[in-house]
Amino acid sequence: MQTQKIDEVFELYYENMRKSIKGVEEILKINFLEKDIYYKMGIDNLNALHENIVDLLKHTYSPREVRMKLREIEYDEKITQETFLE
């Protein structure tokens, strides 16, 4: 029963992440021509992000481990923003 609930939560999060990735892809399409290098790099990064999300969800991580990994990503993102926006 608990495993089913965890699977449902992961599926919901996956769908939300997939929609977000598609949204960013649409923004790239609006702002850049498909031949533009920034468009191509953005799409490549979105594809890599999608593959990593799928790989993460395929592993048998506990919800706690997933939360910890997401916090690490958030921390790394914050440090990167602080470094490049100063």
mmCIF file of C-alpha atoms in Angstrom:
data_model
loop_
_atom_site.group_PDB
_atom_site.id
_atom_site.type_symbol
_atom_site.label_atom_id
_atom_site.label_comp_id
_atom_site.label_asym_id
_atom_site.label_seq_id
_atom_site.Cartn_x
_atom_site.Cartn_y
_atom_site.Cartn_z
ATOM 1 C CA MET A 1 0.000 0.000 0.000
ATOM 2 C CA GLN A 2 2.771 2.438 0.974
ATOM 3 C CA THR A 3 4.766 1.539 -2.155
ATOM 4 C CA GLN A 4 1.737 2.266 -4.327
ATOM 5 C CA LYS A 5 1.350 5.710 -2.752
ATOM 6 C CA ILE A 6 5.052 6.462 -3.289
ATOM 7 C CA ASP A 7 4.744 5.368 -6.925
ATOM 8 C CA GLU A 8 1.735 7.657 -7.382
ATOM 9 C CA VAL A 9 3.625 10.589 -5.860
ATOM 10 C CA PHE A 10 6.654 9.944 -8.080
ATOM 11 C CA GLU A 11 4.384 9.716 -11.116
ATOM 12 C CA LEU A 12 2.743 13.020 -10.199
ATOM 13 C CA TYR A 13 6.132 14.701 -9.718
ATOM 14 C CA TYR A 14 7.397 13.226 -12.963
ATOM 15 C CA GLU A 15 4.386 14.548 -14.860
ATOM 16 C CA ASN A 16 4.870 18.001 -13.326
ATOM 17 C CA MET A 17 8.567 18.001 -14.234
ATOM 18 C CA ARG A 18 7.775 16.807 -17.753
ATOM 19 C CA LYS A 19 5.255 19.628 -18.198
ATOM 20 C CA SER A 20 7.822 22.129 -16.932
ATOM 21 C CA ILE A 21 10.433 20.840 -19.372
ATOM 22 C CA LYS A 22 7.905 21.072 -22.214
ATOM 23 C CA GLY A 23 7.086 24.631 -21.125
ATOM 24 C CA VAL A 24 10.729 25.666 -21.262
ATOM 25 C CA GLU A 25 11.012 23.985 -24.659
ATOM 26 C CA GLU A 26 8.071 26.065 -25.897
ATOM 27 C CA ILE A 27 9.744 29.237 -24.598
ATOM 28 C CA LEU A 28 12.909 28.306 -26.509
ATOM 29 C CA LYS A 29 10.849 27.778 -29.664
ATOM 30 C CA ILE A 30 9.235 31.190 -29.281
ATOM 31 C CA ASN A 31 12.476 33.061 -28.616
ATOM 32 C CA PHE A 32 14.964 31.304 -30.900
ATOM 33 C CA LEU A 33 15.013 29.914 -34.401
ATOM 34 C CA GLU A 34 15.488 26.147 -34.514
ATOM 35 C CA LYS A 35 18.831 26.671 -36.285
ATOM 36 C CA ASP A 36 20.067 28.974 -33.500
ATOM 37 C CA ILE A 37 22.875 27.492 -31.400
ATOM 38 C CA TYR A 38 21.218 28.640 -28.157
ATOM 39 C CA TYR A 39 18.036 26.821 -29.115
ATOM 40 C CA LYS A 40 19.974 23.638 -29.858
ATOM 41 C CA MET A 41 21.956 23.863 -26.621
ATOM 42 C CA GLY A 42 18.801 24.524 -24.624
ATOM 43 C CA ILE A 43 17.009 21.544 -26.160
ATOM 44 C CA ASP A 44 20.048 19.317 -25.550
ATOM 45 C CA ASN A 45 20.070 20.350 -21.898
ATOM 46 C CA LEU A 46 16.342 19.743 -21.539
ATOM 47 C CA ASN A 47 16.720 16.274 -23.053
ATOM 48 C CA ALA A 48 19.564 15.502 -20.650
ATOM 49 C CA LEU A 49 17.485 16.774 -17.740
ATOM 50 C CA HIS A 50 14.574 14.574 -18.783
ATOM 51 C CA GLU A 51 16.808 11.503 -19.079
ATOM 52 C CA ASN A 52 18.295 12.179 -15.652
ATOM 53 C CA ILE A 53 14.865 12.515 -14.082
ATOM 54 C CA VAL A 54 13.792 9.208 -15.596
ATOM 55 C CA ASP A 55 16.999 7.526 -14.409
ATOM 56 C CA LEU A 56 16.510 8.944 -10.924
ATOM 57 C CA LEU A 57 12.970 7.626 -10.743
ATOM 58 C CA LYS A 58 14.018 4.203 -12.039
ATOM 59 C CA HIS A 59 16.335 3.656 -9.092
ATOM 60 C CA THR A 60 14.921 2.384 -5.853
ATOM 61 C CA TYR A 61 15.655 5.478 -3.838
ATOM 62 C CA SER A 62 13.583 6.049 -0.756
ATOM 63 C CA PRO A 63 11.545 9.266 -0.677
ATOM 64 C CA ARG A 64 14.016 10.630 1.891
ATOM 65 C CA GLU A 65 16.962 9.974 -0.447
ATOM 66 C CA VAL A 66 15.148 11.697 -3.317
ATOM 67 C CA ARG A 67 14.433 14.728 -1.116
ATOM 68 C CA MET A 68 18.085 14.893 -0.075
ATOM 69 C CA LYS A 69 19.243 14.729 -3.691
ATOM 70 C CA LEU A 70 16.771 17.455 -4.686
ATOM 71 C CA ARG A 71 18.053 19.638 -1.838
ATOM 72 C CA GLU A 72 21.604 19.126 -3.094
ATOM 73 C CA ILE A 73 20.496 20.264 -6.557
ATOM 74 C CA GLU A 74 18.755 23.321 -5.092
ATOM 75 C CA TYR A 75 21.876 24.175 -3.073
ATOM 76 C CA ASP A 76 24.137 23.808 -6.121
ATOM 77 C CA GLU A 77 21.743 25.970 -8.140
ATOM 78 C CA LYS A 78 21.740 28.667 -5.451
ATOM 79 C CA ILE A 79 25.551 28.707 -5.283
ATOM 80 C CA THR A 80 25.749 28.921 -9.082
ATOM 81 C CA GLN A 81 23.308 31.833 -9.187
ATOM 82 C CA GLU A 82 25.184 33.681 -6.456
ATOM 83 C CA THR A 83 28.489 33.105 -8.244
ATOM 84 C CA PHE A 84 27.345 34.261 -11.667
ATOM 85 C CA LEU A 85 25.021 37.071 -10.615
ATOM 86 C CA GLU A 86 27.555 38.910 -8.455
#
